[in-house]
CSV table of C-alpha atoms and ligand atoms in Angstrom, one decimal:
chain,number,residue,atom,x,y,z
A,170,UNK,CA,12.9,-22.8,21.4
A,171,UNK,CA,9.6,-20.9,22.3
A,172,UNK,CA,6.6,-21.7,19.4
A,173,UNK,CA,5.6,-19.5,16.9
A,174,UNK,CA,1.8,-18.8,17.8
A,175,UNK,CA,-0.1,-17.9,15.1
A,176,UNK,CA,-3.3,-16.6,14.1
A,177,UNK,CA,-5.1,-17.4,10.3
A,178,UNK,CA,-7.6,-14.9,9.6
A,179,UNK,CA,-9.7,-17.2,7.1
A,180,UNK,CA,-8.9,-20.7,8.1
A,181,UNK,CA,-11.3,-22.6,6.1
A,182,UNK,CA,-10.3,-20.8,2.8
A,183,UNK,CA,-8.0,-22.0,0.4
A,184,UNK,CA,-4.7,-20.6,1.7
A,185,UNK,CA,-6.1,-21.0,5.3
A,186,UNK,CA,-6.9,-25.1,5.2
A,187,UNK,CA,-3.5,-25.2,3.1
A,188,UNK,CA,-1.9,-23.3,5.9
A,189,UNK,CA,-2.9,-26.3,8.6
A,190,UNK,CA,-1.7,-28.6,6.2
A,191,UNK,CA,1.6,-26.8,6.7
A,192,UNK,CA,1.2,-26.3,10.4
A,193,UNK,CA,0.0,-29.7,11.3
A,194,UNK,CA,3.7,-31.1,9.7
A,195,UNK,CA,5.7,-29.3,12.7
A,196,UNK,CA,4.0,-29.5,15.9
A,197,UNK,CA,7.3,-28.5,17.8
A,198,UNK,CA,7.3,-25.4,15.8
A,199,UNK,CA,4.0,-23.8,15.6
A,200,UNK,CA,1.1,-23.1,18.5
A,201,UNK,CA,-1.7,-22.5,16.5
A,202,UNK,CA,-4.1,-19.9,18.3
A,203,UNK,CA,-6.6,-18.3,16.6
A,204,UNK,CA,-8.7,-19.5,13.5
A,205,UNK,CA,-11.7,-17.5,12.1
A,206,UNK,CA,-14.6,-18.4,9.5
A,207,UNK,CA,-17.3,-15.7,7.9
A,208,UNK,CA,-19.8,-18.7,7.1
A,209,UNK,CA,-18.4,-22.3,7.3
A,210,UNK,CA,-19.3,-22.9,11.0
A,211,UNK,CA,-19.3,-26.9,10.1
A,212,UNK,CA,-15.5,-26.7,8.7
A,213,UNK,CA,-14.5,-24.4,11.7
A,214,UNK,CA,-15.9,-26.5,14.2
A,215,UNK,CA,-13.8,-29.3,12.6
A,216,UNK,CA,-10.7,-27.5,12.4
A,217,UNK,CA,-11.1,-26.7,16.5
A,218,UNK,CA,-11.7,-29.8,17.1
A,219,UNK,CA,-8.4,-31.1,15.6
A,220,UNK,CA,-6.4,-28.0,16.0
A,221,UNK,CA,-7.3,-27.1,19.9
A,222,UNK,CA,-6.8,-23.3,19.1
A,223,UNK,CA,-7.3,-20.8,22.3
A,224,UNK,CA,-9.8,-18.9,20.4
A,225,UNK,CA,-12.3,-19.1,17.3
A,226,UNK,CA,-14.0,-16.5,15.5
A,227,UNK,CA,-17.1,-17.0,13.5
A,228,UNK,CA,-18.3,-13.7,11.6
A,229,UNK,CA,-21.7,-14.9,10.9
A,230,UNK,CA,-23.7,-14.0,14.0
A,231,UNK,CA,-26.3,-16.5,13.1
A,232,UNK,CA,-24.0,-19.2,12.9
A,233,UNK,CA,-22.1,-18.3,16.7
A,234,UNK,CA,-24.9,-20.1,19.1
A,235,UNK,CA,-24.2,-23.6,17.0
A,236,UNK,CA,-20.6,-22.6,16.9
A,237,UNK,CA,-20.6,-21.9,20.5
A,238,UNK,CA,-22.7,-25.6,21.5
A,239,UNK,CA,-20.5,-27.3,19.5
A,240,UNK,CA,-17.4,-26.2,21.0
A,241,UNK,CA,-18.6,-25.8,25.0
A,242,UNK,CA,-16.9,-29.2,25.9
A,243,UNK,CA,-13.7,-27.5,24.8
A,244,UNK,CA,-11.0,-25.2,26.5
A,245,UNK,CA,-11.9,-22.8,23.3
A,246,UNK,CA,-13.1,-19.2,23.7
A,247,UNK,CA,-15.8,-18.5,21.4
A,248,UNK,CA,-16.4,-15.0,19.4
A,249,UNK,CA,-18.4,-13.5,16.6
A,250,UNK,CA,-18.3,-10.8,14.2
A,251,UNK,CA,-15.8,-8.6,12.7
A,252,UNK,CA,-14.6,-6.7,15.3
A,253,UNK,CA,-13.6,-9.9,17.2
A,254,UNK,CA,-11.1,-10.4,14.4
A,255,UNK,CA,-9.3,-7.1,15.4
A,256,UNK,CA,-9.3,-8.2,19.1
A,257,UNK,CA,-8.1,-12.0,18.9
A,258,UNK,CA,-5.0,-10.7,16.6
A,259,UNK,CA,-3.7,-8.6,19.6
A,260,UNK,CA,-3.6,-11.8,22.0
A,261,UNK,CA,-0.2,-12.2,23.9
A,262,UNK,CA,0.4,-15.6,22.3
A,263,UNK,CA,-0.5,-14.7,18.7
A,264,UNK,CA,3.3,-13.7,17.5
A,265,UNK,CA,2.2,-13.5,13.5
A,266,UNK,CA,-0.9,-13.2,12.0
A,267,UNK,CA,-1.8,-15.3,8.4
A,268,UNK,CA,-4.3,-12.9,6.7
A,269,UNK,CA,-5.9,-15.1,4.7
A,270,UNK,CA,-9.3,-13.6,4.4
A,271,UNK,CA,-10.7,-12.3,1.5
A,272,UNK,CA,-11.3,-8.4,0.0
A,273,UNK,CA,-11.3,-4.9,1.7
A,274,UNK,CA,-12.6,-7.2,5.2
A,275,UNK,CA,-8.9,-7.4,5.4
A,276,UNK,CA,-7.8,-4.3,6.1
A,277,UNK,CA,-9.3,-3.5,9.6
A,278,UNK,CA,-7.8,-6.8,11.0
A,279,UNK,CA,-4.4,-6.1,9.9
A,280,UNK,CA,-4.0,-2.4,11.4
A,281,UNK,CA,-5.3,-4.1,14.9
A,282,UNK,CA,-2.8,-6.8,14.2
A,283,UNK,CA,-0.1,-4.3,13.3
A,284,UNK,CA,-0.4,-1.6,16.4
A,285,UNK,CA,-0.4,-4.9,18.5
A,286,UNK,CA,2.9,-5.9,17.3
A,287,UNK,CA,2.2,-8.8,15.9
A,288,UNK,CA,4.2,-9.7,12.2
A,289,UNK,CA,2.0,-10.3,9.4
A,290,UNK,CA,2.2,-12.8,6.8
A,291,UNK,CA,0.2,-11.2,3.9
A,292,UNK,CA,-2.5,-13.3,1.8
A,293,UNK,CA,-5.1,-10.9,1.5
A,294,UNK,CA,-3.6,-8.7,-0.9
A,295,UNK,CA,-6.3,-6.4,-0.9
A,296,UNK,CA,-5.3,-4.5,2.0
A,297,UNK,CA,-2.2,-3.1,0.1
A,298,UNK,CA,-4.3,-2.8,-3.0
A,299,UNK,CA,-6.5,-0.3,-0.9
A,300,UNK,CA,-4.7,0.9,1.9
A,301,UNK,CA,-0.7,-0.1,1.0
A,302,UNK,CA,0.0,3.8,2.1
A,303,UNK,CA,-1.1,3.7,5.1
A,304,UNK,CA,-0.3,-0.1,6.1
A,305,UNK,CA,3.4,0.3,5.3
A,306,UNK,CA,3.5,3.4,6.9
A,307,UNK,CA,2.1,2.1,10.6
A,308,UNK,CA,4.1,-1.5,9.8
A,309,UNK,CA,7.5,0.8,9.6
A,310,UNK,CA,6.6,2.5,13.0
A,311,UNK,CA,5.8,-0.6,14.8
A,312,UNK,CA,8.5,-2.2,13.7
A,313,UNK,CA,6.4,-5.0,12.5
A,314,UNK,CA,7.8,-7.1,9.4
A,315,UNK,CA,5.2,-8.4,6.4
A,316,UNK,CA,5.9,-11.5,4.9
A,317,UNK,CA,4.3,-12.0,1.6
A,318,UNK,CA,2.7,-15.2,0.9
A,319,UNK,CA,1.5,-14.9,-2.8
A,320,UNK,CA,3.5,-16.7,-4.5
A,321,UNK,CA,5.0,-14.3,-7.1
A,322,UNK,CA,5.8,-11.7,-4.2
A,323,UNK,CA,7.4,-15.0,-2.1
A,324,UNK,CA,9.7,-15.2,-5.4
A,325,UNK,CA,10.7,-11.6,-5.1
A,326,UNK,CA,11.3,-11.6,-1.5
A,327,UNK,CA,13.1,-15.0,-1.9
A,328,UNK,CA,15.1,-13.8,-4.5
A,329,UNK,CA,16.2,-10.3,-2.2
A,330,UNK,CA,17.7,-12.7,0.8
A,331,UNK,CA,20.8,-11.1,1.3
A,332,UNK,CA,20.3,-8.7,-1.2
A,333,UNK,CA,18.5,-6.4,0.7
A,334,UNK,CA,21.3,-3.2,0.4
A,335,UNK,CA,21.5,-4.0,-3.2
A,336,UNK,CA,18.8,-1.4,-5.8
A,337,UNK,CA,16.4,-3.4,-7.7
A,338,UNK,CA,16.3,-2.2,-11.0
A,339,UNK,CA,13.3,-3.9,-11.8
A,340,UNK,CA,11.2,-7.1,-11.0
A,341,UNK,CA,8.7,-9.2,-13.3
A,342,UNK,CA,5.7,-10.2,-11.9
A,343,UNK,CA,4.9,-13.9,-14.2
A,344,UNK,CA,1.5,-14.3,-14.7
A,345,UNK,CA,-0.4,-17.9,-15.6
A,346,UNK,CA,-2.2,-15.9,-18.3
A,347,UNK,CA,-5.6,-18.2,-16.9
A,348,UNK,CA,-8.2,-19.7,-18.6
A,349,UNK,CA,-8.5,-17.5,-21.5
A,350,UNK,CA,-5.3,-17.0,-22.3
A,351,UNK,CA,-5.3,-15.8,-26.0
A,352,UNK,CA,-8.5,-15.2,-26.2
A,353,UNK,CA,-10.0,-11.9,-28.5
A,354,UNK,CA,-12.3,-9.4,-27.5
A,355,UNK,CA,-14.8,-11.2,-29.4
A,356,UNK,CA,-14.3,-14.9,-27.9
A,357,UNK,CA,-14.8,-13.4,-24.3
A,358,UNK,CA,-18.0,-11.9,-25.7
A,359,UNK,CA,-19.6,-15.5,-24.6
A,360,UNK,CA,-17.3,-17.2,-22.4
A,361,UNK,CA,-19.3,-18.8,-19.5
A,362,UNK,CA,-19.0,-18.8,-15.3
A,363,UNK,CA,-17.9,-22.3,-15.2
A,364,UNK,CA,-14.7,-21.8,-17.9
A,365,UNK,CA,-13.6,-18.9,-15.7
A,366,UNK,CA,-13.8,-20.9,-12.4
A,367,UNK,CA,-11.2,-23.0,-14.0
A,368,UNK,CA,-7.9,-21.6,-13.5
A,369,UNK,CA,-4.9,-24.2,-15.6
A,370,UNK,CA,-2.2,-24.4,-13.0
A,371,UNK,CA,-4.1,-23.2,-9.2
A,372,UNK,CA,-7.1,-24.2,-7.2
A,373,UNK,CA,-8.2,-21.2,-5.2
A,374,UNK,CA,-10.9,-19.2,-4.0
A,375,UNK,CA,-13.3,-18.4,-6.3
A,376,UNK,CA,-12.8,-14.5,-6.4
A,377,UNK,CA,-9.2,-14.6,-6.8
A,378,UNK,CA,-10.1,-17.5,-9.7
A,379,UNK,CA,-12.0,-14.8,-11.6
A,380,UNK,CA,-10.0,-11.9,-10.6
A,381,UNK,CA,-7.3,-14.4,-12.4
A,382,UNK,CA,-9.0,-15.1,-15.5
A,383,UNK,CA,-9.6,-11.4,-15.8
A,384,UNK,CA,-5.9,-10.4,-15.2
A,385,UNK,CA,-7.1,-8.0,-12.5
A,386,UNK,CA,-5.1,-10.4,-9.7
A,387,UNK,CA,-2.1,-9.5,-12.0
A,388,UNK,CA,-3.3,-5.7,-11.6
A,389,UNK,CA,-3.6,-6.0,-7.8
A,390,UNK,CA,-0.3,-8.3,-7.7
A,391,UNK,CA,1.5,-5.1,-9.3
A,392,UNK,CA,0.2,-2.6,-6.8
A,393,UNK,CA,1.0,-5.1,-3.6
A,394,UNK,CA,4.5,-5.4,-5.0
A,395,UNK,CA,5.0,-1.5,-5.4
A,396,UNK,CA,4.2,-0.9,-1.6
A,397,UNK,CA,5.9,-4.9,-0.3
A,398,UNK,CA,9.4,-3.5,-2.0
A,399,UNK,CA,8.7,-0.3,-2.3
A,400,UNK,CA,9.0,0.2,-6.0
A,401,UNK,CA,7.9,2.7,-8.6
A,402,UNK,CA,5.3,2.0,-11.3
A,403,UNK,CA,7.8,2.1,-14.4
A,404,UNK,CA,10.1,-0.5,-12.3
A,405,UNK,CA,6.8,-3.5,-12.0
A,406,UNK,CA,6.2,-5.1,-15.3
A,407,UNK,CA,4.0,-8.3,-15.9
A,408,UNK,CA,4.8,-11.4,-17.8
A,409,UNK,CA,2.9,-14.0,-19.1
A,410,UNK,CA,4.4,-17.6,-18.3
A,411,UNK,CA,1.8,-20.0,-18.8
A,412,UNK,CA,3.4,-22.9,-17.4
A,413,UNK,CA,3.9,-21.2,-13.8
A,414,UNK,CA,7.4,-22.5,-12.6
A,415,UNK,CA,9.3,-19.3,-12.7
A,416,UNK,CA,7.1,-17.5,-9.3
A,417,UNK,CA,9.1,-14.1,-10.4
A,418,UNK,CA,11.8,-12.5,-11.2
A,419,UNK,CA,14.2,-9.6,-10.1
A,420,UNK,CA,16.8,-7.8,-12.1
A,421,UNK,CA,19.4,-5.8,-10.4
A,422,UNK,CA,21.2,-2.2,-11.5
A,423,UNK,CA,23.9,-4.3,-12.8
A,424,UNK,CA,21.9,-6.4,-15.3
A,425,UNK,CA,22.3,-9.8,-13.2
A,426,UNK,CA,18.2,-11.4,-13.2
A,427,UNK,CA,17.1,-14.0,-10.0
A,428,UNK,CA,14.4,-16.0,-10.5
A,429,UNK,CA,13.0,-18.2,-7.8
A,430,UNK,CA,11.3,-20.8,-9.7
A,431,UNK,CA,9.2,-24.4,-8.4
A,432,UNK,CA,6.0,-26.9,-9.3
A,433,UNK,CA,3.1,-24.2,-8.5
A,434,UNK,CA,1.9,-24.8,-4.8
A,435,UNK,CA,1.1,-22.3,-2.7
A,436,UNK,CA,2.0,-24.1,0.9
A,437,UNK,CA,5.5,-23.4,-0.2
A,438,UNK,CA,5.3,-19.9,0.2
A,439,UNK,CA,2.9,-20.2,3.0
A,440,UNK,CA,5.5,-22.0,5.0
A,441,UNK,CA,8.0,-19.7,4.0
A,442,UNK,CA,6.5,-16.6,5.3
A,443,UNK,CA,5.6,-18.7,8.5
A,444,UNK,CA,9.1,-19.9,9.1
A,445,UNK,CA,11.5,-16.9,7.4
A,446,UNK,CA,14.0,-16.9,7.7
A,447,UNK,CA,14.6,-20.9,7.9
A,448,UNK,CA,13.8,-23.5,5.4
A,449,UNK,CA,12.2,-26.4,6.5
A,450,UNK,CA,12.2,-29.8,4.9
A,451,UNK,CA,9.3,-30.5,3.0
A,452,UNK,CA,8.1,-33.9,1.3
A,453,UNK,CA,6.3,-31.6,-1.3
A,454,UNK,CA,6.7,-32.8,-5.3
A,455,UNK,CA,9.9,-31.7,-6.8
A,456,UNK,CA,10.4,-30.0,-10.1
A,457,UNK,CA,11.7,-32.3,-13.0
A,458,UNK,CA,13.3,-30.5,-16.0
A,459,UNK,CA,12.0,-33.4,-18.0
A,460,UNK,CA,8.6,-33.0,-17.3
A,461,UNK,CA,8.6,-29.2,-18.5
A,462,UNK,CA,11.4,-29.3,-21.8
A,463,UNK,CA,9.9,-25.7,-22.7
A,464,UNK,CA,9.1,-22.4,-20.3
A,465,UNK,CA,7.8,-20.2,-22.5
A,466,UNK,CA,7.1,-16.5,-22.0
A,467,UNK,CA,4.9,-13.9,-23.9
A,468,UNK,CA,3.2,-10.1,-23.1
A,469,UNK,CA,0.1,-9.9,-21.8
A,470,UNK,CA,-2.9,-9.1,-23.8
A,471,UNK,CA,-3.4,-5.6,-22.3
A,472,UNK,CA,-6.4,-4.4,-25.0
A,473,UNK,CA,-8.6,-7.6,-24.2
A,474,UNK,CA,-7.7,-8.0,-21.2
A,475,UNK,CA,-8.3,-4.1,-19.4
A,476,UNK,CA,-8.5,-4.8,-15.7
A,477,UNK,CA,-4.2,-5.1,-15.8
A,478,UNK,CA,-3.8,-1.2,-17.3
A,479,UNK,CA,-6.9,-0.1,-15.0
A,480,UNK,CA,-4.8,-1.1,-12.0
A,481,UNK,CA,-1.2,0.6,-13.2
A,482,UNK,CA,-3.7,3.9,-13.8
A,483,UNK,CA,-5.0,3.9,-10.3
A,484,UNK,CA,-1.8,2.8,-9.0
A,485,UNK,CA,-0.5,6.0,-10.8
A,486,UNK,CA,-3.1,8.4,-9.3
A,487,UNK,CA,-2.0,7.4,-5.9
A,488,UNK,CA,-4.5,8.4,-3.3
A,489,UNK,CA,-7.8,6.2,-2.6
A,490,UNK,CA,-7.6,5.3,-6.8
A,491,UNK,CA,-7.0,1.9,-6.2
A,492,UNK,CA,-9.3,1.4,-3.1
A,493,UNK,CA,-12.3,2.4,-5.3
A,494,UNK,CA,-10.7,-0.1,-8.2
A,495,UNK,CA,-10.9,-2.7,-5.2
A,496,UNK,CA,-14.3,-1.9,-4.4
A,497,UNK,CA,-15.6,-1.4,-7.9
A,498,UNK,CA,-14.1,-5.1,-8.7
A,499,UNK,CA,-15.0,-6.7,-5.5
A,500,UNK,CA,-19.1,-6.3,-6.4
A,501,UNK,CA,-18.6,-6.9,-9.8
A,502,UNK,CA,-16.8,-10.1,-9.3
A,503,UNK,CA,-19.6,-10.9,-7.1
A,504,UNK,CA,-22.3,-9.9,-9.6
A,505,UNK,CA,-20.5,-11.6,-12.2
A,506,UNK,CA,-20.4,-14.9,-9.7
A,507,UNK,CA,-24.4,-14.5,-9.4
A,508,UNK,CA,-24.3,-14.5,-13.3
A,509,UNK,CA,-25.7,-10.6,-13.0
A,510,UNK,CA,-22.9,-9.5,-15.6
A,511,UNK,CA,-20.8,-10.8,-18.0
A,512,UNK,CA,-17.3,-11.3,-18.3
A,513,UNK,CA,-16.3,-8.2,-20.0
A,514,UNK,CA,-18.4,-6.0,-18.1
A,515,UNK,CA,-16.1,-6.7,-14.8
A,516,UNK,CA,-13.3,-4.9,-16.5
A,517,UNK,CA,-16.3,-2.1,-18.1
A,518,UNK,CA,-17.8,-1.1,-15.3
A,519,UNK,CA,-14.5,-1.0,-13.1
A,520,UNK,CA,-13.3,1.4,-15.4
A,521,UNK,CA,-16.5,3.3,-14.8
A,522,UNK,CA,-16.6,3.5,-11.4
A,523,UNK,CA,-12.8,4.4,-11.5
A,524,UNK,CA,-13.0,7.3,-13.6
A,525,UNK,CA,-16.3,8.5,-11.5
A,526,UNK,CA,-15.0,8.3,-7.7
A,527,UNK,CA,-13.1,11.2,-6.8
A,528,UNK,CA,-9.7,10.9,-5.5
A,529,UNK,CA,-8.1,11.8,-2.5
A,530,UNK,CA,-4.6,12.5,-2.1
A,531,UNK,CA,-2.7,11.2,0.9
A,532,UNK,CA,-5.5,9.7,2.6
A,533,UNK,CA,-6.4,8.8,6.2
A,534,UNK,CA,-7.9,5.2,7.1
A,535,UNK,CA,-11.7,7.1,7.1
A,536,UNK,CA,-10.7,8.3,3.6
A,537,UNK,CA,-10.9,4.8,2.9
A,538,UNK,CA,-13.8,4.2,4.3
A,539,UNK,CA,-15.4,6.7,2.9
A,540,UNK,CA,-13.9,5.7,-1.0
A,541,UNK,CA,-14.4,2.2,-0.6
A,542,UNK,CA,-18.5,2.8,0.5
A,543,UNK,CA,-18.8,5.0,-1.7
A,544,UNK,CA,-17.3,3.1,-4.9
A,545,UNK,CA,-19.5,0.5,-3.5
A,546,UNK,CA,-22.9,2.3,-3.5
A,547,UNK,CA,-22.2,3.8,-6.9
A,548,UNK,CA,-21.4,-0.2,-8.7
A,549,UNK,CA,-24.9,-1.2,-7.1
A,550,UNK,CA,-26.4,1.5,-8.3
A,551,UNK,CA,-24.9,1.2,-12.2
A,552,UNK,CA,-25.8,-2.7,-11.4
A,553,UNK,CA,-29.6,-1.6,-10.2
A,554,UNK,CA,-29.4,0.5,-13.5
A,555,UNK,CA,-29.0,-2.4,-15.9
B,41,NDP,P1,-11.3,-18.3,-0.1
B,41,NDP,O1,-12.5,-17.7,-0.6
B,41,NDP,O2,-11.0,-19.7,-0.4
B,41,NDP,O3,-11.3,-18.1,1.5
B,41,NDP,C1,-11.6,-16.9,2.2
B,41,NDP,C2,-11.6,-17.1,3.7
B,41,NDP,O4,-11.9,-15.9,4.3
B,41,NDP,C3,-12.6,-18.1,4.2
B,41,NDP,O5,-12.1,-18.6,5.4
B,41,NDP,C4,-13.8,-17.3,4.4
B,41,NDP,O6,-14.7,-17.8,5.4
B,41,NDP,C5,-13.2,-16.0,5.0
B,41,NDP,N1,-14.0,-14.8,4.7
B,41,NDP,C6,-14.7,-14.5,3.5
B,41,NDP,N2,-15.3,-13.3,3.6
B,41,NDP,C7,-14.9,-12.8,4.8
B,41,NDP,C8,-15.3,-11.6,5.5
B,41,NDP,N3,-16.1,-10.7,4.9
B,41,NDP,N4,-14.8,-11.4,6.7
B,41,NDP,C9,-14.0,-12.3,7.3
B,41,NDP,N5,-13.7,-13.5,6.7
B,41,NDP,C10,-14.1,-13.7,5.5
B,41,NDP,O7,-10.1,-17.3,-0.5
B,41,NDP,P2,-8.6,-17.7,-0.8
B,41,NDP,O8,-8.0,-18.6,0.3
B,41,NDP,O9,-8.4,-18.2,-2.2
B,41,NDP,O10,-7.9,-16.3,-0.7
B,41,NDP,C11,-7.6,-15.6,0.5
B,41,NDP,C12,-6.8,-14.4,0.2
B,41,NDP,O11,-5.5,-14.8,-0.3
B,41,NDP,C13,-7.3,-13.5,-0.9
B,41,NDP,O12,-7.0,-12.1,-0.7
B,41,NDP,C14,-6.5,-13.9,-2.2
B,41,NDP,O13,-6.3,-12.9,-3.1
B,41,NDP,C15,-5.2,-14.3,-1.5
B,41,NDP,N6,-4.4,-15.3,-2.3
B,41,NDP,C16,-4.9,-16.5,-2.5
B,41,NDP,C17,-4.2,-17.5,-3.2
B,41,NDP,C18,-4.8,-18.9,-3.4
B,41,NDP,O14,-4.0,-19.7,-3.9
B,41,NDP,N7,-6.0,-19.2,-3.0
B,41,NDP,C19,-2.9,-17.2,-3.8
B,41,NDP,C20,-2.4,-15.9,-3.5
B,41,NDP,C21,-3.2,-15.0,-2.8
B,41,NDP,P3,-15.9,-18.9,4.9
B,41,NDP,O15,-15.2,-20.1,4.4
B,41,NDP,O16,-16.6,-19.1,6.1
B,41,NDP,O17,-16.6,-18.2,3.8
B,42,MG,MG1,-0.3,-14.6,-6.9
């Protein structure tokens, strides 16, 4: 058996350093190729060190002569900035590519990675979020299969093997609730930085971290799931399942639910999309009923918690709405990480920038572009304001 080579697009994130923990366990299986850092040159250097990839990709241009020197004893080609990310995806060896970067950086990457034929296995939910259109679209006519990784789209596709001829009538997308769960208007009034870093059940990055407390992960979540299965809006509903052992659930037309359920750890569906459609034997912590006597589920708090109906309204207006959502939430999550805004005033001025951005209908990639700047400019601009 030939190995899979594979590319991570964000190796020294969360889902990227969980995805070596994954790929270290089956040496016989997987050729790792390509890893790629924006800033962490001291983590990247590590990981090529151990790992021996063909090629590294640093996007910091100050950080490439260190990278570079650090590496020159080694049999490892050395490259920086973003468009080196688009070229290393189209190398012969690299069969899938583990998008694992962060935000709208995303998208470029994975159109390279897709017109070179390469399969994807989807982290970065943020390209569908902005561009699911056009990604699907130019996946279906290379003939190039994405395998989710997040894990509630990992249920969903688990739960379609050998289903795939059968209509979904719906699926339920579960949501952890986060950090402030139950909280009113009011109590989020004052809620601090440091209580929204800490998510209950995951450790991740920190934007997804906020974009979870906020529920707009759930809001992205539901537009990557309409273009992953191809689904319409009214057929995508969120459920609030604090403990997070059910990943996701899908009911068919004749009323029969699956649920793929497991402790929450995300190599699981990391190594799924990697290996698809095998299982492999894992030493990962199993699930005792005992330990969890009660899964409880509950509707999401949809008033207090806005980003969740901002997302099914741009998902609605089609075009670039939710690109310009992305964006809008992308610098406010980063404001509100600098401690420039508050809590509430992610989900505020996303709404703002939302409603302000025109929309274009049936968009081409530079209608993207053009949305996504522009969203971008206008959030500064409100932030400058304040
Ligand atoms: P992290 O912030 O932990 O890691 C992001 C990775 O991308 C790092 O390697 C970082 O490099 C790199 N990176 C950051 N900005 C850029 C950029 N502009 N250009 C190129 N590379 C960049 O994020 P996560 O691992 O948490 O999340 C990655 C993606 O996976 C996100 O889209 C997230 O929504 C999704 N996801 C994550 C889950 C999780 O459990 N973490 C679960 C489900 C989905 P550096 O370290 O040098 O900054
Ligand atoms: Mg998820």
């Amino acid at each position: 058996m030939s190995k899979k080579g594979i590319a991570i697009l964000g190796s020294t994130g969360s889902i990227g350093t969980q995805a070596l923990e994954v790929i270290e366990k089956y040496p016989d299986f997987f050729d790792l190729q390509v890893i790629t850092a924006e800033k962490n040159a001291e983590l990247l250097i590590e990981q090529a060190l151990k790992f021996q990839p063909n090629a590294v990709v640093i996007g910091d241009e100050t950080k490439y002569q260190h990278v570079k020197e650090a590496l020159a004893k080694e049999p490892i080609h050395v490259y920086t900035g973003a468009e080196a990310l688009c070229q290393v995806v189209e190398m012969t060896e690299v069969h899938i590519v583990l998008t694992a970067l962060v935000g709208y950086a995303g998208l470029k990457p994975t159109l390279s990675a897709i017109d070179a034929k390469k399969d994807i296995a989807l982290a970065n939910k943020e390209t569908l979020v902005v561009a699911g259109e056009l990604v699907t679209k130019r996946a279906r006519e290379m003939g190039v299969n994405i395998y989710p990784v997040d894990s509630e789209h990992s249920a969903i596709f688990q739960c379609l093997t050998g289903e795939f001829h059968n209509p979904i009538e719906k699926i339920y997308l579960t949501a952890s609730g986060g950090p402030f769960r139950g909280f009113t208007h009011e109590q989020l009034k004052s809620v601090s930085l440091e209580q929204a870093l800490k998510h209950p059940n995951w450790s991740m990055g920190a934007k997804i971290t906020i974009d979870s407390a906020s529920l707009m992960n759930k809001g992205l979540e539901v537009i990557e799931a309409k273009w992953l299965f191809g689904l319409k809006p009214e057929q995508i509903d969120v459920i609030v399942h604090p403990q997070s052992i059910v990943h996701s659930l899908v009911q068919f037309t004749d009323g029969s639910m699956k649920a793929q359920m497991g402790l929450p750890d995300m190599k699981l569906p990391i190594q799924y999309a990697l290996t698809y459609p095998a299982r492999f034997q894992t030493d990962f912590p199993r699930f005792n009923f005992m330990d969890y006597p009660q899964l409880t589920f509950e509707q999401p708090d949809r008033k207090v918690f806005r980003n969740l109906d901002l997302a099914y309204e741009a998902m609605e207006m089609e075009g670039t709405a939710a690109c310009v959502l992305n964006a809008a939430n992308e610098i406010h999550v980063a404001a509100f990480l600098e401690r420039k805004i508050s809590f509430l005033q992610i989900a505020e001025f996303n709404e703002y920038i939302l409603k302000k951005v025109e929309n274009i209908l049936q968009p081409t990639y530079e209608h993207y572009v053009e949305k996504d700047r522009e969203a971008r400019d206008l959030a500064l601009q409100n932030l400058g304001s304040l």
